[in-house]
JSON list of C-alpha atoms and ligand atoms in Angstrom, two decimals:
[
{"chain": "K", "resi": 1, "resn": "UNK", "atom": "CA", "xyz": [5.93, 21.35, 42.34]},
{"chain": "K", "resi": 2, "resn": "UNK", "atom": "CA", "xyz": [5.03, 19.57, 45.57]},
{"chain": "K", "resi": 3, "resn": "UNK", "atom": "CA", "xyz": [1.52, 18.26, 46.08]},
{"chain": "K", "resi": 4, "resn": "UNK", "atom": "CA", "xyz": [-0.20, 19.84, 49.08]},
{"chain": "K", "resi": 5, "resn": "UNK", "atom": "CA", "xyz": [-0.60, 16.30, 50.47]},
{"chain": "K", "resi": 6, "resn": "UNK", "atom": "CA", "xyz": [3.20, 16.23, 50.95]},
{"chain": "K", "resi": 7, "resn": "UNK", "atom": "CA", "xyz": [3.16, 19.45, 52.96]},
{"chain": "K", "resi": 8, "resn": "UNK", "atom": "CA", "xyz": [2.54, 19.54, 56.69]},
{"chain": "K", "resi": 9, "resn": "UNK", "atom": "CA", "xyz": [3.76, 23.01, 57.63]},
{"chain": "K", "resi": 10, "resn": "UNK", "atom": "CA", "xyz": [4.00, 26.34, 55.80]},
{"chain": "K", "resi": 11, "resn": "UNK", "atom": "CA", "xyz": [5.67, 29.54, 56.99]},
{"chain": "K", "resi": 12, "resn": "UNK", "atom": "CA", "xyz": [4.55, 32.84, 55.50]},
{"chain": "K", "resi": 13, "resn": "UNK", "atom": "CA", "xyz": [7.11, 35.65, 55.84]},
{"chain": "K", "resi": 14, "resn": "UNK", "atom": "CA", "xyz": [5.91, 39.21, 55.20]},
{"chain": "K", "resi": 15, "resn": "UNK", "atom": "CA", "xyz": [7.10, 42.76, 55.82]},
{"chain": "K", "resi": 16, "resn": "UNK", "atom": "CA", "xyz": [3.96, 44.40, 57.22]},
{"chain": "K", "resi": 17, "resn": "UNK", "atom": "CA", "xyz": [0.76, 43.43, 58.97]},
{"chain": "K", "resi": 18, "resn": "UNK", "atom": "CA", "xyz": [-1.82, 43.08, 56.10]},
{"chain": "K", "resi": 19, "resn": "UNK", "atom": "CA", "xyz": [0.67, 42.04, 53.36]},
{"chain": "K", "resi": 20, "resn": "UNK", "atom": "CA", "xyz": [-0.16, 38.36, 53.89]},
{"chain": "K", "resi": 21, "resn": "UNK", "atom": "CA", "xyz": [-3.84, 39.09, 53.46]},
{"chain": "K", "resi": 22, "resn": "UNK", "atom": "CA", "xyz": [-3.48, 41.12, 50.27]},
{"chain": "K", "resi": 23, "resn": "UNK", "atom": "CA", "xyz": [-1.14, 38.58, 48.70]},
{"chain": "K", "resi": 24, "resn": "UNK", "atom": "CA", "xyz": [-2.15, 35.15, 49.90]},
{"chain": "K", "resi": 25, "resn": "UNK", "atom": "CA", "xyz": [-5.09, 34.91, 52.36]},
{"chain": "K", "resi": 26, "resn": "UNK", "atom": "CA", "xyz": [-7.36, 33.06, 49.91]},
{"chain": "K", "resi": 27, "resn": "UNK", "atom": "CA", "xyz": [-4.66, 30.48, 49.24]},
{"chain": "K", "resi": 28, "resn": "UNK", "atom": "CA", "xyz": [-3.82, 30.17, 52.93]},
{"chain": "K", "resi": 29, "resn": "UNK", "atom": "CA", "xyz": [-7.49, 29.44, 53.75]},
{"chain": "K", "resi": 30, "resn": "UNK", "atom": "CA", "xyz": [-7.37, 26.56, 51.26]},
{"chain": "K", "resi": 31, "resn": "UNK", "atom": "CA", "xyz": [-4.21, 25.20, 52.87]},
{"chain": "K", "resi": 32, "resn": "UNK", "atom": "CA", "xyz": [-5.55, 25.34, 56.43]},
{"chain": "K", "resi": 33, "resn": "UNK", "atom": "CA", "xyz": [-8.82, 23.75, 55.23]},
{"chain": "K", "resi": 34, "resn": "UNK", "atom": "CA", "xyz": [-6.66, 20.88, 53.91]},
{"chain": "K", "resi": 35, "resn": "UNK", "atom": "CA", "xyz": [-5.18, 20.40, 57.40]},
{"chain": "K", "resi": 36, "resn": "UNK", "atom": "CA", "xyz": [-1.84, 22.11, 56.80]},
{"chain": "K", "resi": 37, "resn": "UNK", "atom": "CA", "xyz": [-0.37, 24.10, 59.72]},
{"chain": "K", "resi": 38, "resn": "UNK", "atom": "CA", "xyz": [0.39, 27.66, 58.62]},
{"chain": "K", "resi": 39, "resn": "UNK", "atom": "CA", "xyz": [2.43, 30.18, 60.65]},
{"chain": "K", "resi": 40, "resn": "UNK", "atom": "CA", "xyz": [3.13, 33.85, 59.97]},
{"chain": "K", "resi": 41, "resn": "UNK", "atom": "CA", "xyz": [6.32, 35.78, 60.56]},
{"chain": "K", "resi": 42, "resn": "UNK", "atom": "CA", "xyz": [5.73, 39.54, 60.26]},
{"chain": "K", "resi": 43, "resn": "UNK", "atom": "CA", "xyz": [9.01, 41.45, 60.12]},
{"chain": "K", "resi": 44, "resn": "UNK", "atom": "CA", "xyz": [8.01, 45.07, 60.86]},
{"chain": "K", "resi": 45, "resn": "UNK", "atom": "CA", "xyz": [5.83, 46.45, 63.60]},
{"chain": "K", "resi": 46, "resn": "UNK", "atom": "CA", "xyz": [3.69, 48.40, 61.10]},
{"chain": "K", "resi": 47, "resn": "UNK", "atom": "CA", "xyz": [4.21, 51.71, 62.88]},
{"chain": "K", "resi": 48, "resn": "UNK", "atom": "CA", "xyz": [4.24, 53.71, 59.61]},
{"chain": "K", "resi": 49, "resn": "UNK", "atom": "CA", "xyz": [0.76, 52.49, 58.70]},
{"chain": "K", "resi": 50, "resn": "UNK", "atom": "CA", "xyz": [-2.57, 54.28, 58.63]},
{"chain": "K", "resi": 51, "resn": "UNK", "atom": "CA", "xyz": [-3.32, 57.93, 57.98]},
{"chain": "K", "resi": 52, "resn": "UNK", "atom": "CA", "xyz": [-4.65, 59.11, 61.36]},
{"chain": "K", "resi": 53, "resn": "UNK", "atom": "CA", "xyz": [-2.07, 61.55, 62.76]},
{"chain": "K", "resi": 54, "resn": "UNK", "atom": "CA", "xyz": [-3.78, 61.50, 66.18]},
{"chain": "K", "resi": 55, "resn": "UNK", "atom": "CA", "xyz": [-2.83, 57.85, 66.80]},
{"chain": "K", "resi": 56, "resn": "UNK", "atom": "CA", "xyz": [0.55, 57.54, 68.54]},
{"chain": "K", "resi": 57, "resn": "UNK", "atom": "CA", "xyz": [3.04, 55.29, 66.79]},
{"chain": "K", "resi": 58, "resn": "UNK", "atom": "CA", "xyz": [3.38, 53.15, 69.91]},
{"chain": "K", "resi": 59, "resn": "UNK", "atom": "CA", "xyz": [-0.39, 52.60, 69.93]},
{"chain": "K", "resi": 60, "resn": "UNK", "atom": "CA", "xyz": [-0.29, 51.79, 66.22]},
{"chain": "K", "resi": 61, "resn": "UNK", "atom": "CA", "xyz": [2.11, 48.88, 66.86]},
{"chain": "K", "resi": 62, "resn": "UNK", "atom": "CA", "xyz": [-0.31, 47.26, 69.32]},
{"chain": "K", "resi": 63, "resn": "UNK", "atom": "CA", "xyz": [-3.32, 47.99, 67.09]},
{"chain": "K", "resi": 64, "resn": "UNK", "atom": "CA", "xyz": [-1.71, 46.40, 64.05]},
{"chain": "K", "resi": 65, "resn": "UNK", "atom": "CA", "xyz": [-0.55, 43.27, 65.89]},
{"chain": "K", "resi": 66, "resn": "UNK", "atom": "CA", "xyz": [-4.09, 42.82, 67.15]},
{"chain": "K", "resi": 67, "resn": "UNK", "atom": "CA", "xyz": [-5.54, 43.37, 63.66]},
{"chain": "K", "resi": 68, "resn": "UNK", "atom": "CA", "xyz": [-3.14, 40.85, 62.09]},
{"chain": "K", "resi": 69, "resn": "UNK", "atom": "CA", "xyz": [-3.97, 38.30, 64.79]},
{"chain": "K", "resi": 70, "resn": "UNK", "atom": "CA", "xyz": [-7.71, 38.73, 64.08]},
{"chain": "K", "resi": 71, "resn": "UNK", "atom": "CA", "xyz": [-7.12, 38.55, 60.32]},
{"chain": "K", "resi": 72, "resn": "UNK", "atom": "CA", "xyz": [-5.12, 35.34, 60.70]},
{"chain": "K", "resi": 73, "resn": "UNK", "atom": "CA", "xyz": [-8.00, 33.65, 62.55]},
{"chain": "K", "resi": 74, "resn": "UNK", "atom": "CA", "xyz": [-10.29, 34.29, 59.54]},
{"chain": "K", "resi": 75, "resn": "UNK", "atom": "CA", "xyz": [-8.12, 31.94, 57.48]},
{"chain": "K", "resi": 76, "resn": "UNK", "atom": "CA", "xyz": [-7.29, 29.38, 60.15]},
{"chain": "K", "resi": 77, "resn": "UNK", "atom": "CA", "xyz": [-3.92, 30.69, 61.37]},
{"chain": "K", "resi": 78, "resn": "UNK", "atom": "CA", "xyz": [-3.14, 31.14, 65.07]},
{"chain": "K", "resi": 79, "resn": "UNK", "atom": "CA", "xyz": [0.67, 30.95, 65.21]},
{"chain": "K", "resi": 80, "resn": "UNK", "atom": "CA", "xyz": [2.15, 34.42, 64.59]},
{"chain": "K", "resi": 81, "resn": "UNK", "atom": "CA", "xyz": [5.71, 35.67, 65.13]},
{"chain": "K", "resi": 82, "resn": "UNK", "atom": "CA", "xyz": [6.34, 39.44, 65.13]},
{"chain": "K", "resi": 83, "resn": "UNK", "atom": "CA", "xyz": [9.99, 40.49, 64.72]},
{"chain": "K", "resi": 84, "resn": "UNK", "atom": "CA", "xyz": [9.31, 44.17, 65.52]},
{"chain": "K", "resi": 85, "resn": "UNK", "atom": "CA", "xyz": [11.58, 45.86, 62.97]},
{"chain": "K", "resi": 86, "resn": "UNK", "atom": "CA", "xyz": [10.76, 49.56, 62.38]},
{"chain": "K", "resi": 87, "resn": "UNK", "atom": "CA", "xyz": [8.31, 50.00, 59.51]},
{"chain": "K", "resi": 88, "resn": "UNK", "atom": "CA", "xyz": [9.75, 51.61, 56.36]},
{"chain": "K", "resi": 89, "resn": "UNK", "atom": "CA", "xyz": [13.42, 51.10, 57.24]},
{"chain": "K", "resi": 90, "resn": "UNK", "atom": "CA", "xyz": [14.02, 47.41, 56.49]},
{"chain": "K", "resi": 91, "resn": "UNK", "atom": "CA", "xyz": [17.23, 46.40, 54.76]},
{"chain": "K", "resi": 92, "resn": "UNK", "atom": "CA", "xyz": [18.22, 42.84, 53.83]},
{"chain": "K", "resi": 93, "resn": "UNK", "atom": "CA", "xyz": [20.89, 42.71, 56.52]},
{"chain": "K", "resi": 94, "resn": "UNK", "atom": "CA", "xyz": [22.82, 39.79, 57.93]},
{"chain": "K", "resi": 95, "resn": "UNK", "atom": "CA", "xyz": [20.89, 40.36, 61.16]},
{"chain": "K", "resi": 96, "resn": "UNK", "atom": "CA", "xyz": [17.53, 39.99, 59.41]},
{"chain": "K", "resi": 97, "resn": "UNK", "atom": "CA", "xyz": [18.76, 36.85, 57.64]},
{"chain": "K", "resi": 98, "resn": "UNK", "atom": "CA", "xyz": [19.72, 35.39, 61.03]},
{"chain": "K", "resi": 99, "resn": "UNK", "atom": "CA", "xyz": [16.34, 36.31, 62.54]},
{"chain": "K", "resi": 100, "resn": "UNK", "atom": "CA", "xyz": [14.50, 34.64, 59.64]},
{"chain": "K", "resi": 101, "resn": "UNK", "atom": "CA", "xyz": [16.79, 31.59, 59.66]},
{"chain": "K", "resi": 102, "resn": "UNK", "atom": "CA", "xyz": [15.98, 31.26, 63.38]},
{"chain": "K", "resi": 103, "resn": "UNK", "atom": "CA", "xyz": [12.23, 31.22, 62.72]},
{"chain": "K", "resi": 104, "resn": "UNK", "atom": "CA", "xyz": [12.66, 28.72, 59.86]},
{"chain": "K", "resi": 105, "resn": "UNK", "atom": "CA", "xyz": [14.73, 26.37, 62.05]},
{"chain": "K", "resi": 106, "resn": "UNK", "atom": "CA", "xyz": [12.24, 26.73, 64.88]},
{"chain": "K", "resi": 107, "resn": "UNK", "atom": "CA", "xyz": [9.14, 25.97, 62.78]},
{"chain": "K", "resi": 108, "resn": "UNK", "atom": "CA", "xyz": [10.69, 23.60, 60.19]},
{"chain": "K", "resi": 109, "resn": "UNK", "atom": "CA", "xyz": [8.30, 24.42, 57.30]},
{"chain": "K", "resi": 110, "resn": "UNK", "atom": "CA", "xyz": [8.15, 22.35, 54.10]},
{"chain": "K", "resi": 111, "resn": "UNK", "atom": "CA", "xyz": [7.12, 25.44, 52.12]},
{"chain": "K", "resi": 112, "resn": "UNK", "atom": "CA", "xyz": [7.89, 29.13, 52.67]},
{"chain": "K", "resi": 113, "resn": "UNK", "atom": "CA", "xyz": [5.80, 31.94, 51.19]},
{"chain": "K", "resi": 114, "resn": "UNK", "atom": "CA", "xyz": [7.52, 35.32, 50.86]},
{"chain": "K", "resi": 115, "resn": "UNK", "atom": "CA", "xyz": [7.42, 38.59, 48.94]},
{"chain": "K", "resi": 116, "resn": "UNK", "atom": "CA", "xyz": [9.35, 39.29, 45.77]},
{"chain": "K", "resi": 117, "resn": "UNK", "atom": "CA", "xyz": [12.76, 40.96, 45.99]},
{"chain": "K", "resi": 118, "resn": "UNK", "atom": "CA", "xyz": [12.24, 42.09, 42.39]},
{"chain": "K", "resi": 119, "resn": "UNK", "atom": "CA", "xyz": [10.55, 45.34, 41.49]},
{"chain": "K", "resi": 120, "resn": "UNK", "atom": "CA", "xyz": [7.21, 44.85, 39.78]},
{"chain": "K", "resi": 121, "resn": "UNK", "atom": "CA", "xyz": [6.87, 47.59, 37.15]},
{"chain": "K", "resi": 122, "resn": "UNK", "atom": "CA", "xyz": [3.20, 46.87, 36.58]},
{"chain": "K", "resi": 123, "resn": "UNK", "atom": "CA", "xyz": [1.96, 47.25, 40.18]},
{"chain": "K", "resi": 124, "resn": "UNK", "atom": "CA", "xyz": [4.01, 49.73, 42.16]},
{"chain": "K", "resi": 125, "resn": "UNK", "atom": "CA", "xyz": [2.41, 48.94, 45.54]},
{"chain": "K", "resi": 126, "resn": "UNK", "atom": "CA", "xyz": [3.66, 45.35, 45.66]},
{"chain": "K", "resi": 127, "resn": "UNK", "atom": "CA", "xyz": [7.26, 46.59, 45.45]},
{"chain": "K", "resi": 128, "resn": "UNK", "atom": "CA", "xyz": [7.41, 48.65, 48.66]},
{"chain": "K", "resi": 129, "resn": "UNK", "atom": "CA", "xyz": [11.11, 48.77, 49.68]},
{"chain": "K", "resi": 130, "resn": "UNK", "atom": "CA", "xyz": [10.35, 46.77, 52.84]},
{"chain": "K", "resi": 131, "resn": "UNK", "atom": "CA", "xyz": [8.71, 44.04, 50.73]},
{"chain": "K", "resi": 132, "resn": "UNK", "atom": "CA", "xyz": [11.77, 43.77, 48.48]},
{"chain": "K", "resi": 133, "resn": "UNK", "atom": "CA", "xyz": [14.17, 43.75, 51.45]},
{"chain": "K", "resi": 134, "resn": "UNK", "atom": "CA", "xyz": [12.20, 41.11, 53.35]},
{"chain": "K", "resi": 135, "resn": "UNK", "atom": "CA", "xyz": [11.78, 38.99, 50.20]},
{"chain": "K", "resi": 136, "resn": "UNK", "atom": "CA", "xyz": [15.51, 39.08, 49.58]},
{"chain": "K", "resi": 137, "resn": "UNK", "atom": "CA", "xyz": [16.43, 38.22, 53.18]},
{"chain": "K", "resi": 138, "resn": "UNK", "atom": "CA", "xyz": [13.79, 35.45, 53.28]},
{"chain": "K", "resi": 139, "resn": "UNK", "atom": "CA", "xyz": [15.22, 33.76, 50.19]},
{"chain": "K", "resi": 140, "resn": "UNK", "atom": "CA", "xyz": [18.73, 34.01, 51.66]},
{"chain": "K", "resi": 141, "resn": "UNK", "atom": "CA", "xyz": [17.45, 32.56, 54.93]},
{"chain": "K", "resi": 142, "resn": "UNK", "atom": "CA", "xyz": [15.91, 29.62, 53.03]},
{"chain": "K", "resi": 143, "resn": "UNK", "atom": "CA", "xyz": [19.15, 29.11, 51.13]},
{"chain": "K", "resi": 144, "resn": "UNK", "atom": "CA", "xyz": [21.77, 28.89, 52.48]},
{"chain": "K", "resi": 145, "resn": "UNK", "atom": "CA", "xyz": [21.30, 30.10, 56.06]},
{"chain": "K", "resi": 146, "resn": "UNK", "atom": "CA", "xyz": [18.65, 27.81, 57.55]},
{"chain": "K", "resi": 147, "resn": "UNK", "atom": "CA", "xyz": [20.13, 24.61, 56.12]},
{"chain": "K", "resi": 148, "resn": "UNK", "atom": "CA", "xyz": [23.84, 25.28, 56.61]},
{"chain": "K", "resi": 149, "resn": "UNK", "atom": "CA", "xyz": [25.09, 24.34, 60.11]},
{"chain": "K", "resi": 150, "resn": "UNK", "atom": "CA", "xyz": [28.01, 26.73, 59.66]},
{"chain": "K", "resi": 151, "resn": "UNK", "atom": "CA", "xyz": [25.76, 29.72, 58.90]},
{"chain": "K", "resi": 152, "resn": "UNK", "atom": "CA", "xyz": [25.06, 31.59, 62.15]},
{"chain": "K", "resi": 153, "resn": "UNK", "atom": "CA", "xyz": [26.63, 28.75, 64.21]},
{"chain": "K", "resi": 154, "resn": "UNK", "atom": "CA", "xyz": [25.24, 30.32, 67.40]},
{"chain": "K", "resi": 155, "resn": "UNK", "atom": "CA", "xyz": [21.74, 29.21, 66.36]},
{"chain": "K", "resi": 156, "resn": "UNK", "atom": "CA", "xyz": [22.85, 25.61, 66.76]},
{"chain": "K", "resi": 157, "resn": "UNK", "atom": "CA", "xyz": [25.40, 26.05, 69.56]},
{"chain": "K", "resi": 158, "resn": "UNK", "atom": "CA", "xyz": [23.41, 28.34, 71.85]},
{"chain": "K", "resi": 159, "resn": "UNK", "atom": "CA", "xyz": [19.79, 27.90, 70.80]},
{"chain": "K", "resi": 160, "resn": "UNK", "atom": "CA", "xyz": [19.89, 24.22, 69.80]},
{"chain": "K", "resi": 161, "resn": "UNK", "atom": "CA", "xyz": [18.20, 25.02, 66.48]},
{"chain": "K", "resi": 162, "resn": "UNK", "atom": "CA", "xyz": [19.12, 22.27, 64.03]},
{"chain": "K", "resi": 163, "resn": "UNK", "atom": "CA", "xyz": [19.63, 23.13, 60.35]},
{"chain": "K", "resi": 164, "resn": "UNK", "atom": "CA", "xyz": [16.47, 22.81, 58.27]},
{"chain": "K", "resi": 165, "resn": "UNK", "atom": "CA", "xyz": [15.96, 22.53, 54.51]},
{"chain": "K", "resi": 166, "resn": "UNK", "atom": "CA", "xyz": [12.81, 24.18, 53.15]},
{"chain": "K", "resi": 167, "resn": "UNK", "atom": "CA", "xyz": [11.67, 22.24, 50.06]},
{"chain": "K", "resi": 168, "resn": "UNK", "atom": "CA", "xyz": [9.72, 24.86, 48.15]},
{"chain": "K", "resi": 169, "resn": "UNK", "atom": "CA", "xyz": [9.24, 28.65, 48.04]},
{"chain": "K", "resi": 170, "resn": "UNK", "atom": "CA", "xyz": [6.16, 30.51, 46.80]},
{"chain": "K", "resi": 171, "resn": "UNK", "atom": "CA", "xyz": [6.87, 34.15, 45.95]},
{"chain": "K", "resi": 172, "resn": "UNK", "atom": "CA", "xyz": [3.95, 36.58, 46.12]},
{"chain": "K", "resi": 173, "resn": "UNK", "atom": "CA", "xyz": [3.90, 39.76, 44.01]},
{"chain": "K", "resi": 174, "resn": "UNK", "atom": "CA", "xyz": [6.40, 38.34, 41.53]},
{"chain": "K", "resi": 175, "resn": "UNK", "atom": "CA", "xyz": [6.64, 39.93, 38.09]},
{"chain": "K", "resi": 176, "resn": "UNK", "atom": "CA", "xyz": [6.79, 36.37, 36.69]},
{"chain": "K", "resi": 177, "resn": "UNK", "atom": "CA", "xyz": [4.16, 34.16, 38.36]},
{"chain": "K", "resi": 178, "resn": "UNK", "atom": "CA", "xyz": [4.14, 30.45, 37.56]},
{"chain": "K", "resi": 179, "resn": "UNK", "atom": "CA", "xyz": [1.23, 29.23, 39.70]},
{"chain": "K", "resi": 180, "resn": "UNK", "atom": "CA", "xyz": [-2.34, 30.48, 40.04]},
{"chain": "K", "resi": 181, "resn": "UNK", "atom": "CA", "xyz": [-4.54, 29.35, 42.92]},
{"chain": "K", "resi": 182, "resn": "UNK", "atom": "CA", "xyz": [-8.31, 29.50, 42.42]},
{"chain": "K", "resi": 183, "resn": "UNK", "atom": "CA", "xyz": [-9.62, 31.28, 45.53]},
{"chain": "K", "resi": 184, "resn": "UNK", "atom": "CA", "xyz": [-13.23, 31.74, 44.44]},
{"chain": "K", "resi": 185, "resn": "UNK", "atom": "CA", "xyz": [-14.51, 29.64, 47.37]},
{"chain": "K", "resi": 186, "resn": "UNK", "atom": "CA", "xyz": [-12.28, 31.25, 50.00]},
{"chain": "K", "resi": 187, "resn": "UNK", "atom": "CA", "xyz": [-12.59, 34.84, 48.73]},
{"chain": "K", "resi": 188, "resn": "UNK", "atom": "CA", "xyz": [-15.13, 35.82, 51.47]},
{"chain": "K", "resi": 189, "resn": "UNK", "atom": "CA", "xyz": [-12.54, 34.83, 54.10]},
{"chain": "K", "resi": 190, "resn": "UNK", "atom": "CA", "xyz": [-9.85, 36.88, 52.33]},
{"chain": "K", "resi": 191, "resn": "UNK", "atom": "CA", "xyz": [-12.21, 39.86, 52.49]},
{"chain": "K", "resi": 192, "resn": "UNK", "atom": "CA", "xyz": [-12.91, 39.17, 56.19]},
{"chain": "K", "resi": 193, "resn": "UNK", "atom": "CA", "xyz": [-9.17, 38.98, 56.86]},
{"chain": "K", "resi": 194, "resn": "UNK", "atom": "CA", "xyz": [-8.56, 42.30, 55.13]},
{"chain": "K", "resi": 195, "resn": "UNK", "atom": "CA", "xyz": [-11.50, 43.92, 56.93]},
{"chain": "K", "resi": 196, "resn": "UNK", "atom": "CA", "xyz": [-9.72, 43.04, 60.19]},
{"chain": "K", "resi": 197, "resn": "UNK", "atom": "CA", "xyz": [-7.05, 45.67, 59.38]},
{"chain": "K", "resi": 198, "resn": "UNK", "atom": "CA", "xyz": [-9.44, 48.40, 60.47]},
{"chain": "K", "resi": 199, "resn": "UNK", "atom": "CA", "xyz": [-6.75, 51.06, 61.01]},
{"chain": "K", "resi": 200, "resn": "UNK", "atom": "CA", "xyz": [-5.57, 50.68, 57.40]},
{"chain": "K", "resi": 201, "resn": "UNK", "atom": "CA", "xyz": [-8.88, 50.83, 55.55]},
{"chain": "K", "resi": 202, "resn": "UNK", "atom": "CA", "xyz": [-9.80, 54.22, 54.15]},
{"chain": "K", "resi": 203, "resn": "UNK", "atom": "CA", "xyz": [-12.82, 53.07, 52.14]},
{"chain": "K", "resi": 204, "resn": "UNK", "atom": "CA", "xyz": [-14.54, 50.13, 53.89]},
{"chain": "K", "resi": 205, "resn": "UNK", "atom": "CA", "xyz": [-17.52, 50.24, 51.50]},
{"chain": "K", "resi": 206, "resn": "UNK", "atom": "CA", "xyz": [-15.30, 49.93, 48.45]},
{"chain": "K", "resi": 207, "resn": "UNK", "atom": "CA", "xyz": [-12.91, 47.30, 49.85]},
{"chain": "K", "resi": 208, "resn": "UNK", "atom": "CA", "xyz": [-14.63, 44.15, 48.60]},
{"chain": "K", "resi": 209, "resn": "UNK", "atom": "CA", "xyz": [-15.14, 45.48, 45.06]},
{"chain": "K", "resi": 210, "resn": "UNK", "atom": "CA", "xyz": [-11.52, 46.64, 44.88]},
{"chain": "K", "resi": 211, "resn": "UNK", "atom": "CA", "xyz": [-10.26, 43.22, 46.01]},
{"chain": "K", "resi": 212, "resn": "UNK", "atom": "CA", "xyz": [-12.62, 41.33, 43.71]},
{"chain": "K", "resi": 213, "resn": "UNK", "atom": "CA", "xyz": [-11.48, 43.34, 40.71]},
{"chain": "K", "resi": 214, "resn": "UNK", "atom": "CA", "xyz": [-7.85, 42.61, 41.54]},
{"chain": "K", "resi": 215, "resn": "UNK", "atom": "CA", "xyz": [-8.21, 38.82, 42.02]},
{"chain": "K", "resi": 216, "resn": "UNK", "atom": "CA", "xyz": [-10.56, 38.59, 39.01]},
{"chain": "K", "resi": 217, "resn": "UNK", "atom": "CA", "xyz": [-7.84, 40.17, 36.87]},
{"chain": "K", "resi": 218, "resn": "UNK", "atom": "CA", "xyz": [-5.34, 37.60, 38.19]},
{"chain": "K", "resi": 219, "resn": "UNK", "atom": "CA", "xyz": [-7.78, 34.78, 37.35]},
{"chain": "K", "resi": 220, "resn": "UNK", "atom": "CA", "xyz": [-8.17, 36.16, 33.82]},
{"chain": "K", "resi": 221, "resn": "UNK", "atom": "CA", "xyz": [-4.38, 36.18, 33.43]},
{"chain": "K", "resi": 222, "resn": "UNK", "atom": "CA", "xyz": [-4.42, 32.51, 34.44]},
{"chain": "K", "resi": 223, "resn": "UNK", "atom": "CA", "xyz": [-7.03, 31.76, 31.78]},
{"chain": "K", "resi": 224, "resn": "UNK", "atom": "CA", "xyz": [-9.67, 30.78, 34.34]},
{"chain": "K", "resi": 225, "resn": "UNK", "atom": "CA", "xyz": [-13.32, 31.15, 33.33]},
{"chain": "K", "resi": 226, "resn": "UNK", "atom": "CA", "xyz": [-15.24, 34.39, 33.89]},
{"chain": "K", "resi": 227, "resn": "UNK", "atom": "CA", "xyz": [-16.32, 34.74, 37.51]},
{"chain": "K", "resi": 228, "resn": "UNK", "atom": "CA", "xyz": [-13.35, 32.86, 38.99]},
{"chain": "K", "resi": 229, "resn": "UNK", "atom": "CA", "xyz": [-10.89, 34.57, 41.35]},
{"chain": "K", "resi": 230, "resn": "UNK", "atom": "CA", "xyz": [-7.19, 33.79, 41.84]},
{"chain": "K", "resi": 231, "resn": "UNK", "atom": "CA", "xyz": [-3.95, 34.62, 43.62]},
{"chain": "K", "resi": 232, "resn": "UNK", "atom": "CA", "xyz": [-0.60, 34.28, 41.80]},
{"chain": "K", "resi": 233, "resn": "UNK", "atom": "CA", "xyz": [2.82, 33.02, 42.90]},
{"chain": "K", "resi": 234, "resn": "UNK", "atom": "CA", "xyz": [6.21, 32.22, 41.45]},
{"chain": "K", "resi": 235, "resn": "UNK", "atom": "CA", "xyz": [7.06, 28.75, 42.73]},
{"chain": "K", "resi": 236, "resn": "UNK", "atom": "CA", "xyz": [10.63, 27.61, 43.07]},
{"chain": "K", "resi": 237, "resn": "UNK", "atom": "CA", "xyz": [12.09, 24.33, 44.15]},
{"chain": "K", "resi": 238, "resn": "UNK", "atom": "CA", "xyz": [14.32, 24.91, 47.15]},
{"chain": "K", "resi": 239, "resn": "UNK", "atom": "CA", "xyz": [15.51, 21.54, 48.33]},
{"chain": "Z", "resi": 1, "resn": "ZN", "atom": "ZN1", "xyz": [3.39, 46.03, 52.92]}
]
């Protein structure tokens, strides 16, 4: 696994506004504190989110982009790319692979964080079909699309985007995590990030306790002492 000192830029690819914050905000705060540039690429516009039937879907798109932008600031991230795919309908298409390869070539990250294409049979919510589709397309974009000059040749010929080799991938929501990050110190910023998704929170009073319970369970899985909090990833060498 690469030392964070070898990493200058990280790209986080996620299906929906708020996925990044549930899966990785505590870890991302640690990375930005260490001086690493982190960017987000959010694939869908989030228009199937929330439970308020009086909010138009067009309004919901703008609301959720604003919420994700506010959430990102809580953990030191200001560079966000929204691809605008319809929420709930994502498939791991060639077109999505090209769109993700474009963002990878544009930003040239050393490490990519994405969701798991595998179904997690322990926690149903992490395996939303959009998460699995985006995870699958993101891994394909890392290898081979972004690095192969003959994959989507128009990216190079028309957009002047040189091939780029990502060195490492961290998969969030994996059924087989290999790396646990202690987020005890950054947990308040993870909570603040998640509180930013106002349109998605049904129980604001219970949010912090729900999150704490979840990351405490992850820390216990990692064998960390009582009272510590953690996020989990499956890390794979990519280049
Ligand atoms: Zn999601």
